[in-house]
mmCIF file of C-alpha atoms in Angstrom:
data_model
loop_
_atom_site.group_PDB
_atom_site.id
_atom_site.type_symbol
_atom_site.label_atom_id
_atom_site.label_comp_id
_atom_site.label_asym_id
_atom_site.label_seq_id
_atom_site.Cartn_x
_atom_site.Cartn_y
_atom_site.Cartn_z
ATOM 1 C CA MET A 8 -0.004 0.014 -0.015
ATOM 2 C CA MET A 9 1.087 3.524 -0.679
ATOM 3 C CA PHE A 10 0.121 7.048 0.211
ATOM 4 C CA THR A 11 0.366 10.319 -1.520
ATOM 5 C CA SER A 12 -1.223 13.714 -0.904
ATOM 6 C CA LEU A 13 -4.195 15.378 -2.590
ATOM 7 C CA PRO A 14 -4.964 18.776 -4.011
ATOM 8 C CA SER A 15 -6.716 20.876 -1.371
ATOM 9 C CA HIS A 16 -10.129 20.763 -3.113
ATOM 10 C CA LEU A 17 -10.402 16.947 -2.932
ATOM 11 C CA ALA A 18 -11.616 15.119 0.089
ATOM 12 C CA LEU A 19 -10.037 11.714 -0.380
ATOM 13 C CA THR A 20 -8.730 9.389 -3.080
ATOM 14 C CA LEU A 21 -8.108 5.741 -2.342
ATOM 15 C CA LEU A 22 -6.143 3.964 -5.098
ATOM 16 C CA VAL A 23 -5.829 0.162 -4.764
ATOM 17 C CA ALA A 24 -3.482 -1.424 -7.222
ATOM 18 C CA LEU A 25 -4.146 -5.051 -7.961
ATOM 19 C CA ASP A 26 -0.975 -6.695 -9.209
ATOM 20 C CA SER A 27 -0.164 -10.449 -8.921
ATOM 21 C CA PHE A 28 0.208 -12.011 -5.465
ATOM 22 C CA SER A 29 3.589 -13.492 -4.483
ATOM 23 C CA SER A 30 4.090 -16.629 -2.409
ATOM 24 C CA SER A 31 5.397 -14.463 0.404
ATOM 25 C CA GLY A 32 2.282 -12.441 0.591
ATOM 26 C CA GLY A 33 4.164 -9.161 0.061
ATOM 27 C CA LEU A 34 3.273 -6.360 -2.293
ATOM 28 C CA SER A 35 4.774 -5.054 -5.474
ATOM 29 C CA SER A 36 6.498 -1.665 -5.394
ATOM 30 C CA ALA A 37 5.956 -1.035 -9.077
ATOM 31 C CA ALA A 38 4.021 2.156 -9.711
ATOM 32 C CA PRO A 39 0.844 1.974 -11.841
ATOM 33 C CA SER A 40 0.972 3.981 -15.075
ATOM 34 C CA PRO A 41 -0.608 7.422 -14.963
ATOM 35 C CA ASN A 42 -1.362 7.226 -18.721
ATOM 36 C CA ALA A 43 -3.830 4.322 -18.787
ATOM 37 C CA GLN A 44 -7.496 5.348 -19.353
ATOM 38 C CA PRO A 45 -9.634 4.726 -16.278
ATOM 39 C CA LEU A 46 -13.301 3.742 -16.393
ATOM 40 C CA SER A 47 -15.249 5.324 -13.570
ATOM 41 C CA VAL A 48 -18.573 4.906 -11.793
ATOM 42 C CA PRO A 49 -20.101 7.919 -9.991
ATOM 43 C CA LEU A 50 -20.728 7.307 -6.256
ATOM 44 C CA LEU A 51 -23.227 8.646 -3.759
ATOM 45 C CA ARG A 52 -22.571 8.900 -0.050
ATOM 46 C CA ARG A 53 -25.360 7.891 2.361
ATOM 47 C CA TYR A 54 -25.276 9.516 5.777
ATOM 48 C CA THR A 55 -27.773 10.658 8.359
ATOM 49 C CA GLN A 56 -26.718 13.746 10.337
ATOM 50 C CA PRO A 57 -27.385 13.571 14.121
ATOM 51 C CA GLN A 58 -29.599 16.490 15.037
ATOM 52 C CA ASN A 59 -28.625 17.000 18.673
ATOM 53 C CA VAL A 60 -26.309 15.765 21.473
ATOM 54 C CA THR A 61 -28.621 12.875 22.360
ATOM 55 C CA GLU A 62 -28.734 11.630 18.782
ATOM 56 C CA LEU A 63 -25.039 12.138 18.424
ATOM 57 C CA GLY A 64 -24.416 9.971 21.482
ATOM 58 C CA ALA A 65 -26.501 7.151 20.069
ATOM 59 C CA TRP A 66 -24.690 7.570 16.698
ATOM 60 C CA ALA A 67 -21.258 7.431 18.383
ATOM 61 C CA ARG A 68 -22.233 4.339 20.392
ATOM 62 C CA ASN A 69 -23.613 2.588 17.287
ATOM 63 C CA GLN A 70 -20.465 3.383 15.335
ATOM 64 C CA ARG A 71 -18.321 1.772 17.996
ATOM 65 C CA ILE A 72 -20.565 -1.322 18.219
ATOM 66 C CA ALA A 73 -20.793 -1.650 14.465
ATOM 67 C CA ILE A 74 -17.040 -1.544 13.900
ATOM 68 C CA GLU A 75 -16.354 -4.018 16.713
ATOM 69 C CA THR A 76 -19.009 -6.445 15.476
ATOM 70 C CA LYS A 77 -17.864 -6.163 11.865
ATOM 71 C CA TYR A 78 -14.293 -7.111 12.777
ATOM 72 C CA GLY A 79 -15.243 -9.820 15.297
ATOM 73 C CA ILE A 80 -14.086 -7.890 18.323
ATOM 74 C CA ARG A 81 -17.591 -7.763 19.875
ATOM 75 C CA PRO A 82 -19.671 -10.979 20.158
ATOM 76 C CA PRO A 83 -22.990 -10.990 18.205
ATOM 77 C CA VAL A 84 -26.302 -10.386 19.875
ATOM 78 C CA ASP A 85 -28.617 -13.232 20.752
ATOM 79 C CA LYS A 86 -30.046 -15.238 17.889
ATOM 80 C CA ARG A 87 -33.755 -15.167 17.086
ATOM 81 C CA SER A 88 -35.805 -18.288 16.370
ATOM 82 C CA ASN A 89 -35.013 -18.309 12.663
ATOM 83 C CA GLY A 90 -31.331 -18.811 13.468
ATOM 84 C CA MET A 91 -30.223 -15.407 12.041
ATOM 85 C CA ASN A 92 -28.817 -12.663 14.209
ATOM 86 C CA LEU A 93 -30.974 -9.581 13.480
ATOM 87 C CA LEU A 94 -29.487 -6.210 14.391
ATOM 88 C CA THR A 95 -30.861 -2.743 13.950
ATOM 89 C CA ASN A 96 -28.864 -0.145 12.062
ATOM 90 C CA GLN A 97 -30.058 3.287 13.259
ATOM 91 C CA ASN A 98 -28.230 5.052 10.481
ATOM 92 C CA ALA A 99 -24.967 4.282 12.297
ATOM 93 C CA ASP A 100 -23.030 3.688 9.124
ATOM 94 C CA SER A 101 -21.824 6.155 6.568
ATOM 95 C CA SER A 102 -21.424 4.379 3.256
ATOM 96 C CA TYR A 103 -20.658 4.888 -0.414
ATOM 97 C CA PHE A 104 -22.727 3.263 -3.170
ATOM 98 C CA GLY A 105 -22.434 2.955 -6.908
ATOM 99 C CA SER A 106 -24.060 1.051 -9.755
ATOM 100 C CA ILE A 107 -23.463 -2.547 -10.887
ATOM 101 C CA ALA A 108 -25.327 -4.535 -13.551
ATOM 102 C CA VAL A 109 -26.337 -8.155 -13.162
ATOM 103 C CA GLY A 110 -27.882 -10.744 -15.454
ATOM 104 C CA THR A 111 -29.056 -11.239 -19.027
ATOM 105 C CA PRO A 112 -30.449 -8.823 -19.966
ATOM 106 C CA PRO A 113 -28.394 -6.675 -17.558
ATOM 107 C CA VAL A 114 -30.284 -4.865 -14.763
ATOM 108 C CA SER A 115 -28.595 -2.082 -12.799
ATOM 109 C CA TYR A 116 -28.538 -2.039 -8.981
ATOM 110 C CA ASP A 117 -27.036 0.378 -6.523
ATOM 111 C CA VAL A 118 -24.631 -1.362 -4.067
ATOM 112 C CA ILE A 119 -22.544 -0.211 -1.110
ATOM 113 C CA LEU A 120 -18.783 -0.467 -1.838
ATOM 114 C CA ASP A 121 -17.068 -1.955 1.241
ATOM 115 C CA THR A 122 -13.321 -2.473 1.582
ATOM 116 C CA GLY A 123 -13.943 -4.098 4.945
ATOM 117 C CA SER A 124 -15.688 -7.202 3.547
ATOM 118 C CA ALA A 125 -15.349 -9.516 0.555
ATOM 119 C CA ASP A 126 -18.778 -10.826 -0.389
ATOM 120 C CA PHE A 127 -21.222 -9.563 -3.050
ATOM 121 C CA TRP A 128 -24.939 -9.931 -2.566
ATOM 122 C CA LEU A 129 -28.254 -8.513 -3.740
ATOM 123 C CA ALA A 130 -31.771 -8.481 -2.234
ATOM 124 C CA ALA A 131 -33.916 -11.108 -3.976
ATOM 125 C CA SER A 132 -37.315 -10.695 -5.568
ATOM 126 C CA ASP A 133 -38.821 -13.348 -3.213
ATOM 127 C CA SER A 134 -37.776 -11.476 -0.051
ATOM 128 C CA GLU A 135 -41.183 -10.026 0.810
ATOM 129 C CA GLY A 136 -41.753 -9.426 4.542
ATOM 130 C CA SER A 137 -38.069 -9.758 5.316
ATOM 131 C CA ASN A 138 -37.120 -6.235 6.409
ATOM 132 C CA ILE A 139 -36.416 -5.231 2.791
ATOM 133 C CA GLU A 140 -38.405 -2.141 1.863
ATOM 134 C CA SER A 141 -40.824 -2.473 -1.015
ATOM 135 C CA ASP A 142 -39.278 0.285 -3.088
ATOM 136 C CA ILE A 143 -35.748 -1.301 -3.033
ATOM 137 C CA PRO A 144 -34.866 -2.817 -6.451
ATOM 138 C CA ARG A 145 -34.531 -6.553 -6.160
ATOM 139 C CA PHE A 146 -32.736 -9.199 -8.225
ATOM 140 C CA SER A 147 -35.038 -11.723 -9.928
ATOM 141 C CA PRO A 148 -33.263 -15.001 -10.773
ATOM 142 C CA PRO A 149 -36.020 -16.103 -13.238
ATOM 143 C CA GLY A 150 -35.605 -12.756 -15.015
ATOM 144 C CA SER A 151 -32.030 -13.550 -16.062
ATOM 145 C CA SER A 152 -31.404 -16.211 -18.728
ATOM 146 C CA SER A 153 -27.793 -16.579 -17.536
ATOM 147 C CA PHE A 154 -28.477 -17.114 -13.791
ATOM 148 C CA VAL A 155 -27.450 -20.505 -12.335
ATOM 149 C CA THR A 156 -28.276 -21.561 -8.765
ATOM 150 C CA GLN A 157 -25.429 -22.966 -6.727
ATOM 151 C CA ASN A 158 -27.629 -24.978 -4.376
ATOM 152 C CA ALA A 159 -25.762 -23.549 -1.347
ATOM 153 C CA SER A 160 -26.852 -21.297 1.542
ATOM 154 C CA PHE A 161 -25.316 -17.902 2.200
ATOM 155 C CA SER A 162 -25.155 -15.723 5.322
ATOM 156 C CA ILE A 163 -22.992 -12.862 6.424
ATOM 157 C CA ARG A 164 -22.758 -10.516 9.408
ATOM 158 C CA TYR A 165 -21.707 -6.835 9.407
ATOM 159 C CA GLY A 166 -21.513 -4.272 12.124
ATOM 160 C CA SER A 167 -24.814 -2.862 10.884
ATOM 161 C CA GLY A 168 -26.677 -6.119 10.509
ATOM 162 C CA ALA A 169 -26.748 -9.456 8.756
ATOM 163 C CA ALA A 170 -27.996 -10.970 5.484
ATOM 164 C CA GLN A 171 -29.088 -14.501 4.601
ATOM 165 C CA GLY A 172 -30.108 -16.342 1.450
ATOM 166 C CA THR A 173 -28.583 -18.615 -1.206
ATOM 167 C CA LEU A 174 -25.704 -18.552 -3.692
ATOM 168 C CA GLY A 175 -26.062 -18.239 -7.426
ATOM 169 C CA SER A 176 -23.946 -17.164 -10.404
ATOM 170 C CA ASP A 177 -24.533 -14.715 -13.230
ATOM 171 C CA VAL A 178 -22.914 -12.129 -15.491
ATOM 172 C CA ILE A 179 -21.678 -9.060 -13.534
ATOM 173 C CA GLN A 180 -20.789 -5.741 -15.182
ATOM 174 C CA MET A 181 -19.235 -2.671 -13.544
ATOM 175 C CA ALA A 182 -17.276 0.354 -14.878
ATOM 176 C CA GLY A 183 -17.159 -1.188 -18.333
ATOM 177 C CA PHE A 184 -15.833 -4.577 -17.191
ATOM 178 C CA GLU A 185 -17.625 -7.906 -17.251
ATOM 179 C CA VAL A 186 -17.188 -11.177 -15.362
ATOM 180 C CA GLN A 187 -19.055 -14.356 -16.458
ATOM 181 C CA ASN A 188 -20.375 -16.815 -13.854
ATOM 182 C CA GLN A 189 -19.584 -14.621 -10.801
ATOM 183 C CA VAL A 190 -20.949 -16.275 -7.676
ATOM 184 C CA PHE A 191 -22.868 -13.980 -5.316
ATOM 185 C CA GLY A 192 -25.473 -14.043 -2.638
ATOM 186 C CA VAL A 193 -29.194 -13.867 -3.515
ATOM 187 C CA VAL A 194 -30.578 -12.591 -0.179
ATOM 188 C CA SER A 195 -34.086 -13.206 1.055
ATOM 189 C CA GLN A 196 -33.673 -11.842 4.553
ATOM 190 C CA VAL A 197 -31.718 -8.885 6.082
ATOM 191 C CA SER A 198 -31.567 -7.076 9.380
ATOM 192 C CA GLU A 199 -34.062 -4.262 9.926
ATOM 193 C CA ASN A 200 -33.003 -0.975 8.298
ATOM 194 C CA MET A 201 -29.876 -2.488 6.875
ATOM 195 C CA LEU A 202 -30.858 -1.592 3.332
ATOM 196 C CA ASN A 203 -32.293 1.815 2.494
ATOM 197 C CA PRO A 204 -33.564 2.799 -0.936
ATOM 198 C CA PRO A 205 -32.077 2.893 -3.515
ATOM 199 C CA VAL A 206 -29.396 0.441 -2.249
ATOM 200 C CA SER A 207 -30.028 -3.219 -3.137
ATOM 201 C CA GLY A 208 -26.930 -4.941 -1.697
ATOM 202 C CA ILE A 209 -23.213 -4.780 -0.843
ATOM 203 C CA LEU A 210 -20.132 -5.317 -2.999
ATOM 204 C CA GLY A 211 -17.178 -6.368 -0.880
ATOM 205 C CA LEU A 212 -13.777 -5.199 -2.009
ATOM 206 C CA ALA A 213 -11.510 -6.976 0.422
ATOM 207 C CA TRP A 214 -9.712 -10.272 -0.200
ATOM 208 C CA GLU A 215 -11.136 -13.741 -0.819
ATOM 209 C CA ASN A 216 -9.515 -14.894 2.460
ATOM 210 C CA ILE A 217 -12.298 -13.242 4.470
ATOM 211 C CA ALA A 218 -15.218 -13.961 2.165
ATOM 212 C CA THR A 219 -17.863 -15.887 4.116
ATOM 213 C CA SER A 220 -19.016 -17.454 0.840
ATOM 214 C CA GLN A 221 -15.443 -18.576 0.099
ATOM 215 C CA VAL A 222 -15.907 -17.037 -3.381
ATOM 216 C CA LYS A 223 -13.284 -14.946 -5.203
ATOM 217 C CA PRO A 224 -14.492 -11.336 -5.222
ATOM 218 C CA PHE A 225 -15.330 -9.498 -8.439
ATOM 219 C CA TRP A 226 -12.245 -7.303 -8.266
ATOM 220 C CA GLN A 227 -9.887 -10.254 -7.777
ATOM 221 C CA VAL A 228 -11.392 -12.042 -10.806
ATOM 222 C CA LEU A 229 -10.740 -8.915 -12.924
ATOM 223 C CA ALA A 230 -7.197 -8.513 -11.597
ATOM 224 C CA GLN A 231 -6.309 -12.138 -12.275
ATOM 225 C CA THR A 232 -7.690 -12.130 -15.821
ATOM 226 C CA GLU A 233 -4.627 -11.409 -18.064
ATOM 227 C CA GLY A 234 -5.059 -8.471 -20.407
ATOM 228 C CA LEU A 235 -8.436 -7.372 -18.991
ATOM 229 C CA LEU A 236 -7.344 -4.279 -17.103
ATOM 230 C CA ASP A 237 -5.059 -1.577 -18.627
ATOM 231 C CA GLU A 238 -3.563 -1.321 -15.231
ATOM 232 C CA PRO A 239 -4.320 -3.616 -12.269
ATOM 233 C CA VAL A 240 -5.748 -0.723 -10.197
ATOM 234 C CA MET A 241 -9.055 0.240 -8.548
ATOM 235 C CA ALA A 242 -9.454 3.646 -7.031
ATOM 236 C CA PHE A 243 -11.830 5.681 -4.856
ATOM 237 C CA GLN A 244 -12.189 9.460 -4.810
ATOM 238 C CA LEU A 245 -14.380 9.996 -1.737
ATOM 239 C CA THR A 246 -16.113 12.913 -0.085
ATOM 240 C CA ARG A 247 -16.709 13.495 3.612
ATOM 241 C CA TYR A 248 -19.796 15.210 5.152
ATOM 242 C CA ILE A 249 -19.838 14.338 8.871
ATOM 243 C CA ASP A 250 -18.780 17.840 9.932
ATOM 244 C CA ALA A 251 -20.793 19.668 7.248
ATOM 245 C CA PRO A 252 -23.985 21.592 8.145
ATOM 246 C CA ARG A 253 -27.306 20.678 6.561
ATOM 247 C CA VAL A 254 -26.001 17.536 4.901
ATOM 248 C CA ARG A 255 -28.596 15.482 3.086
ATOM 249 C CA SER A 256 -29.074 11.727 3.560
ATOM 250 C CA ALA A 257 -27.506 11.118 0.099
ATOM 251 C CA GLU A 258 -24.709 13.344 -1.222
ATOM 252 C CA PRO A 259 -22.326 13.138 -4.178
ATOM 253 C CA GLY A 260 -19.719 10.599 -3.052
ATOM 254 C CA GLY A 261 -17.011 10.862 -5.623
ATOM 255 C CA THR A 262 -15.943 8.158 -8.102
ATOM 256 C CA PHE A 263 -14.925 4.553 -8.136
ATOM 257 C CA THR A 264 -12.402 3.795 -10.934
ATOM 258 C CA LEU A 265 -11.182 0.489 -12.396
ATOM 259 C CA GLY A 266 -8.205 -0.088 -14.651
ATOM 260 C CA ALA A 267 -5.936 2.962 -14.145
ATOM 261 C CA THR A 268 -4.968 5.810 -11.880
ATOM 262 C CA ASN A 269 -6.183 9.319 -12.488
ATOM 263 C CA SER A 270 -3.201 11.692 -11.998
ATOM 264 C CA SER A 271 -5.521 14.718 -11.752
ATOM 265 C CA LEU A 272 -6.822 13.448 -8.443
ATOM 266 C CA TYR A 273 -3.522 13.404 -6.495
ATOM 267 C CA GLU A 274 -0.190 15.142 -6.308
ATOM 268 C CA GLY A 275 3.222 14.528 -4.720
ATOM 269 C CA ASP A 276 5.341 11.367 -4.381
ATOM 270 C CA ILE A 277 3.973 7.940 -3.485
ATOM 271 C CA ASP A 278 5.063 6.149 -0.329
ATOM 272 C CA TYR A 279 4.989 2.453 -1.032
ATOM 273 C CA GLN A 280 4.464 0.088 1.921
ATOM 274 C CA ASN A 281 3.863 -3.708 2.133
ATOM 275 C CA ILE A 282 0.934 -5.492 3.527
ATOM 276 C CA PRO A 283 2.573 -7.503 6.399
ATOM 277 C CA ASP A 284 3.313 -11.122 5.586
ATOM 278 C CA GLY A 285 0.386 -13.386 6.498
ATOM 279 C CA SER A 286 -2.037 -10.466 6.860
ATOM 280 C CA VAL A 287 -3.759 -10.517 3.470
ATOM 281 C CA GLY A 288 -7.524 -10.358 4.033
ATOM 282 C CA TYR A 289 -8.382 -6.832 4.999
ATOM 283 C CA TRP A 290 -6.324 -4.000 3.514
ATOM 284 C CA ILE A 291 -3.697 -3.907 6.268
ATOM 285 C CA LEU A 292 -0.882 -1.520 6.940
ATOM 286 C CA GLU A 293 1.583 -1.755 9.853
ATOM 287 C CA MET A 294 1.483 1.479 11.881
ATOM 288 C CA SER A 295 5.062 2.389 12.793
ATOM 289 C CA SER A 296 4.891 5.891 14.255
ATOM 290 C CA LEU A 297 2.409 8.170 16.038
ATOM 291 C CA LEU A 298 2.997 11.855 16.689
ATOM 292 C CA VAL A 299 0.531 13.789 18.872
ATOM 293 C CA GLN A 300 1.005 17.438 19.647
ATOM 294 C CA ASN A 301 4.651 17.093 18.597
ATOM 295 C CA GLN A 302 5.147 14.169 21.021
ATOM 296 C CA ASN A 303 6.252 10.795 19.748
ATOM 297 C CA LEU A 304 4.114 8.063 21.287
ATOM 298 C CA SER A 305 5.274 4.465 21.552
ATOM 299 C CA LEU A 306 3.377 1.726 19.756
ATOM 300 C CA PRO A 307 3.313 -1.845 21.051
ATOM 301 C CA GLU A 308 5.045 -4.220 18.624
ATOM 302 C CA ASP A 309 2.111 -6.624 18.843
ATOM 303 C CA ALA A 310 -0.586 -3.970 18.427
ATOM 304 C CA SER A 311 0.249 -2.051 15.246
ATOM 305 C CA PHE A 312 -1.681 -3.635 12.328
ATOM 306 C CA ALA A 313 -4.320 -1.245 10.881
ATOM 307 C CA ALA A 314 -7.209 -2.094 8.520
ATOM 308 C CA ILE A 315 -8.021 0.643 6.088
ATOM 309 C CA ASP A 316 -11.790 0.766 5.733
ATOM 310 C CA THR A 317 -13.602 3.231 3.455
ATOM 311 C CA GLY A 318 -16.871 2.242 5.107
ATOM 312 C CA THR A 319 -15.768 3.498 8.531
ATOM 313 C CA THR A 320 -15.953 7.161 9.559
ATOM 314 C CA LEU A 321 -13.718 7.055 12.649
ATOM 315 C CA VAL A 322 -10.415 5.578 13.895
ATOM 316 C CA GLY A 323 -10.491 2.890 16.544
ATOM 317 C CA GLY A 324 -7.385 1.640 18.290
ATOM 318 C CA PRO A 325 -5.985 -0.154 21.384
ATOM 319 C CA ALA A 326 -7.247 1.357 24.646
ATOM 320 C CA GLY A 327 -3.778 2.038 26.041
ATOM 321 C CA VAL A 328 -2.601 3.909 22.953
ATOM 322 C CA ILE A 329 -5.858 5.890 22.632
ATOM 323 C CA GLN A 330 -5.460 6.944 26.282
ATOM 324 C CA ALA A 331 -1.932 8.095 25.517
ATOM 325 C CA ILE A 332 -3.104 10.121 22.595
ATOM 326 C CA TYR A 333 -5.622 12.036 24.637
ATOM 327 C CA SER A 334 -3.171 12.396 27.509
ATOM 328 C CA ALA A 335 -1.005 14.415 25.128
ATOM 329 C CA ILE A 336 -3.935 16.755 24.340
ATOM 330 C CA PRO A 337 -4.330 19.262 27.199
ATOM 331 C CA GLY A 338 -7.750 19.261 28.862
ATOM 332 C CA SER A 339 -8.884 15.936 27.438
ATOM 333 C CA SER A 340 -11.022 13.549 29.445
ATOM 334 C CA ALA A 341 -12.669 10.144 29.006
ATOM 335 C CA ALA A 342 -16.298 10.384 28.039
ATOM 336 C CA THR A 343 -19.064 8.415 29.709
ATOM 337 C CA GLY A 344 -22.499 7.005 29.034
ATOM 338 C CA GLU A 345 -23.336 6.664 25.327
ATOM 339 C CA TYR A 346 -19.841 8.097 24.605
ATOM 340 C CA GLU A 347 -17.940 5.378 26.520
ATOM 341 C CA GLY A 348 -14.679 4.650 24.745
ATOM 342 C CA TYR A 349 -14.544 8.186 23.345
ATOM 343 C CA TYR A 350 -12.733 11.268 24.654
ATOM 344 C CA THR A 351 -13.549 14.950 24.808
ATOM 345 C CA TYR A 352 -11.184 17.885 24.551
ATOM 346 C CA PRO A 353 -11.409 21.712 24.545
ATOM 347 C CA CYS A 354 -12.675 22.984 21.207
ATOM 348 C CA SER A 355 -10.139 25.831 21.474
ATOM 349 C CA THR A 356 -7.313 23.275 21.192
ATOM 350 C CA THR A 357 -5.837 22.618 17.770
ATOM 351 C CA VAL A 358 -5.098 18.894 17.709
ATOM 352 C CA THR A 359 -2.202 17.724 15.561
ATOM 353 C CA ILE A 360 -1.807 13.988 14.923
ATOM 354 C CA SER A 361 0.344 12.237 12.354
ATOM 355 C CA LEU A 362 0.634 8.542 11.523
ATOM 356 C CA GLY A 363 3.469 6.681 9.930
ATOM 357 C CA PHE A 364 3.410 3.232 8.311
ATOM 358 C CA GLY A 365 5.922 0.504 7.556
ATOM 359 C CA ASN A 366 9.552 1.435 7.058
ATOM 360 C CA SER A 367 8.815 4.953 5.792
ATOM 361 C CA THR A 368 9.969 8.100 7.575
ATOM 362 C CA ILE A 369 6.966 9.997 6.197
ATOM 363 C CA ARG A 370 4.255 10.947 8.689
ATOM 364 C CA TRP A 371 0.743 11.549 7.405
ATOM 365 C CA PRO A 372 -1.077 14.353 9.213
ATOM 366 C CA ILE A 373 -4.767 14.372 10.225
ATOM 367 C CA GLU A 374 -6.401 17.727 9.746
ATOM 368 C CA PRO A 375 -7.646 19.216 13.071
ATOM 369 C CA ALA A 376 -11.110 19.684 11.523
ATOM 370 C CA ALA A 377 -11.203 15.968 10.535
ATOM 371 C CA PHE A 378 -10.165 14.917 14.103
ATOM 372 C CA ARG A 379 -12.966 16.940 15.646
ATOM 373 C CA LEU A 380 -15.868 14.575 15.344
ATOM 374 C CA ALA A 381 -18.451 16.921 16.857
ATOM 375 C CA ARG A 382 -19.012 19.893 19.161
ATOM 376 C CA LEU A 383 -20.911 18.731 22.276
ATOM 377 C CA SER A 384 -21.113 22.215 23.787
ATOM 378 C CA ALA A 385 -19.665 25.635 23.182
ATOM 379 C CA ASP A 386 -16.317 24.600 24.756
ATOM 380 C CA THR A 387 -16.251 20.786 24.515
ATOM 381 C CA CYS A 388 -15.551 18.735 21.358
ATOM 382 C CA LEU A 389 -15.598 14.985 20.737
ATOM 383 C CA GLY A 390 -12.452 13.384 19.254
ATOM 384 C CA GLY A 391 -12.507 11.072 16.243
ATOM 385 C CA PHE A 392 -10.277 8.372 17.789
ATOM 386 C CA PHE A 393 -11.931 5.842 20.087
ATOM 387 C CA GLU A 394 -10.982 2.744 22.076
ATOM 388 C CA LEU A 395 -11.566 -0.698 20.547
ATOM 389 C CA SER A 396 -12.626 -3.300 23.116
ATOM 390 C CA SER A 397 -9.950 -5.905 23.999
ATOM 391 C CA SER A 398 -11.339 -9.323 23.120
ATOM 392 C CA GLY A 399 -8.309 -11.409 22.287
ATOM 393 C CA SER A 400 -9.709 -11.859 18.769
ATOM 394 C CA SER A 401 -7.621 -11.971 15.578
ATOM 395 C CA ALA A 402 -9.025 -8.636 14.404
ATOM 396 C CA PRO A 403 -6.665 -5.829 13.377
ATOM 397 C CA ASN A 404 -5.485 -3.667 16.269
ATOM 398 C CA TRP A 405 -6.558 -0.454 14.462
ATOM 399 C CA ILE A 406 -9.562 0.303 12.206
ATOM 400 C CA VAL A 407 -8.704 3.383 10.180
ATOM 401 C CA GLY A 408 -11.510 5.321 8.465
ATOM 402 C CA ASP A 409 -12.348 8.734 7.034
ATOM 403 C CA VAL A 410 -10.947 10.739 9.920
ATOM 404 C CA PHE A 411 -7.483 9.727 8.672
ATOM 405 C CA LEU A 412 -8.201 9.116 5.004
ATOM 406 C CA VAL A 413 -9.378 12.622 4.195
ATOM 407 C CA LYS A 414 -7.022 14.254 1.749
ATOM 408 C CA LYS A 415 -4.906 11.153 1.288
ATOM 409 C CA CYS A 416 -4.210 8.921 -1.767
ATOM 410 C CA LEU A 417 -3.911 5.273 -0.673
ATOM 411 C CA PHE A 418 -2.612 2.648 -3.118
ATOM 412 C CA SER A 419 -2.171 -1.008 -2.616
ATOM 413 C CA VAL A 420 -0.368 -3.415 -4.966
ATOM 414 C CA PRO A 421 -1.146 -7.104 -4.216
ATOM 415 C CA ARG A 422 0.572 -9.932 -6.107
ATOM 416 C CA PHE A 423 -1.469 -13.015 -6.846
#
């Protein structure tokens, strides 16, 4: 993975290069060509703005629970009688969605693009009475002449809920590219409020290693097909609205690009870093340095792996390190109640935090405005870093979202 900086008018570009994976699990350091022609899909960002401190507290708590559940840090809630764990997503997730076409003839659906999962699924036409709103477009297997059932069940859990159905295969098209016989989930049941119109499903963009269906993701199929992509690259240019006033529930989200980089969306040099050996699954970087208010903080050697997740707004990390971060910010204190795991600090304080990754000496700053999650009162602000629960799970130590990613270019170059 690699970072570079963005022009000031851009919120975020995430560039993921998809080269061939080596037996060692390392990443290529070859730069993708800036001259190849990218094919892009416009994105929308879905977000519900908390209206007051009470709603913000519920939102913050749901964000923490959702992230910990998604990465297996927090155990799931009790099962209902149908054997599926149903959760409620009270607009806790910010998400980006774009268009994908499925079937013969092709029918277009809006899907959330999630770098923190690896499965693709769509709501099915036979999912009446299953928490899927009637105005959500649904995939109809009988309506596609190329659909083939796989005679296998499918289920997946996210921080915001769960989905359940069966597996099938069909023709998938996105950004001008096509994959025949792509296996995906045809979902007949989802958690309450997990899908909101016009979104019909989720397209996972992480690695096959973490796919609950054990199916190779759409992007990996493209990357492994010789000669299909001009350059083995996928890229996000993302917007951020959490600190914007009067934000609508759906805003322009940027673009998702396959097949090339777009040099107009970033500037500066690229800092190439490897995914740690044995850590392919999520998009992982090893955090090597942390500078807060000009103070170098120590990072435990066994607690430095960070998952880069475009579907996450905040940054979660080990409790001891998060405590050290806020200890370096004068006037900070641990929050309570709905805000447990978060910290407050004086709004008059300009917080400076920089992160470094791998063997690079470069430190990547977080803008003070991006770190400030919300203003709780005239003088008290809520920080965008929070404590992840300690569960002894195999989850990454850090989950890094938009608070850090704003105004960064992130590349990754896997070798298959």
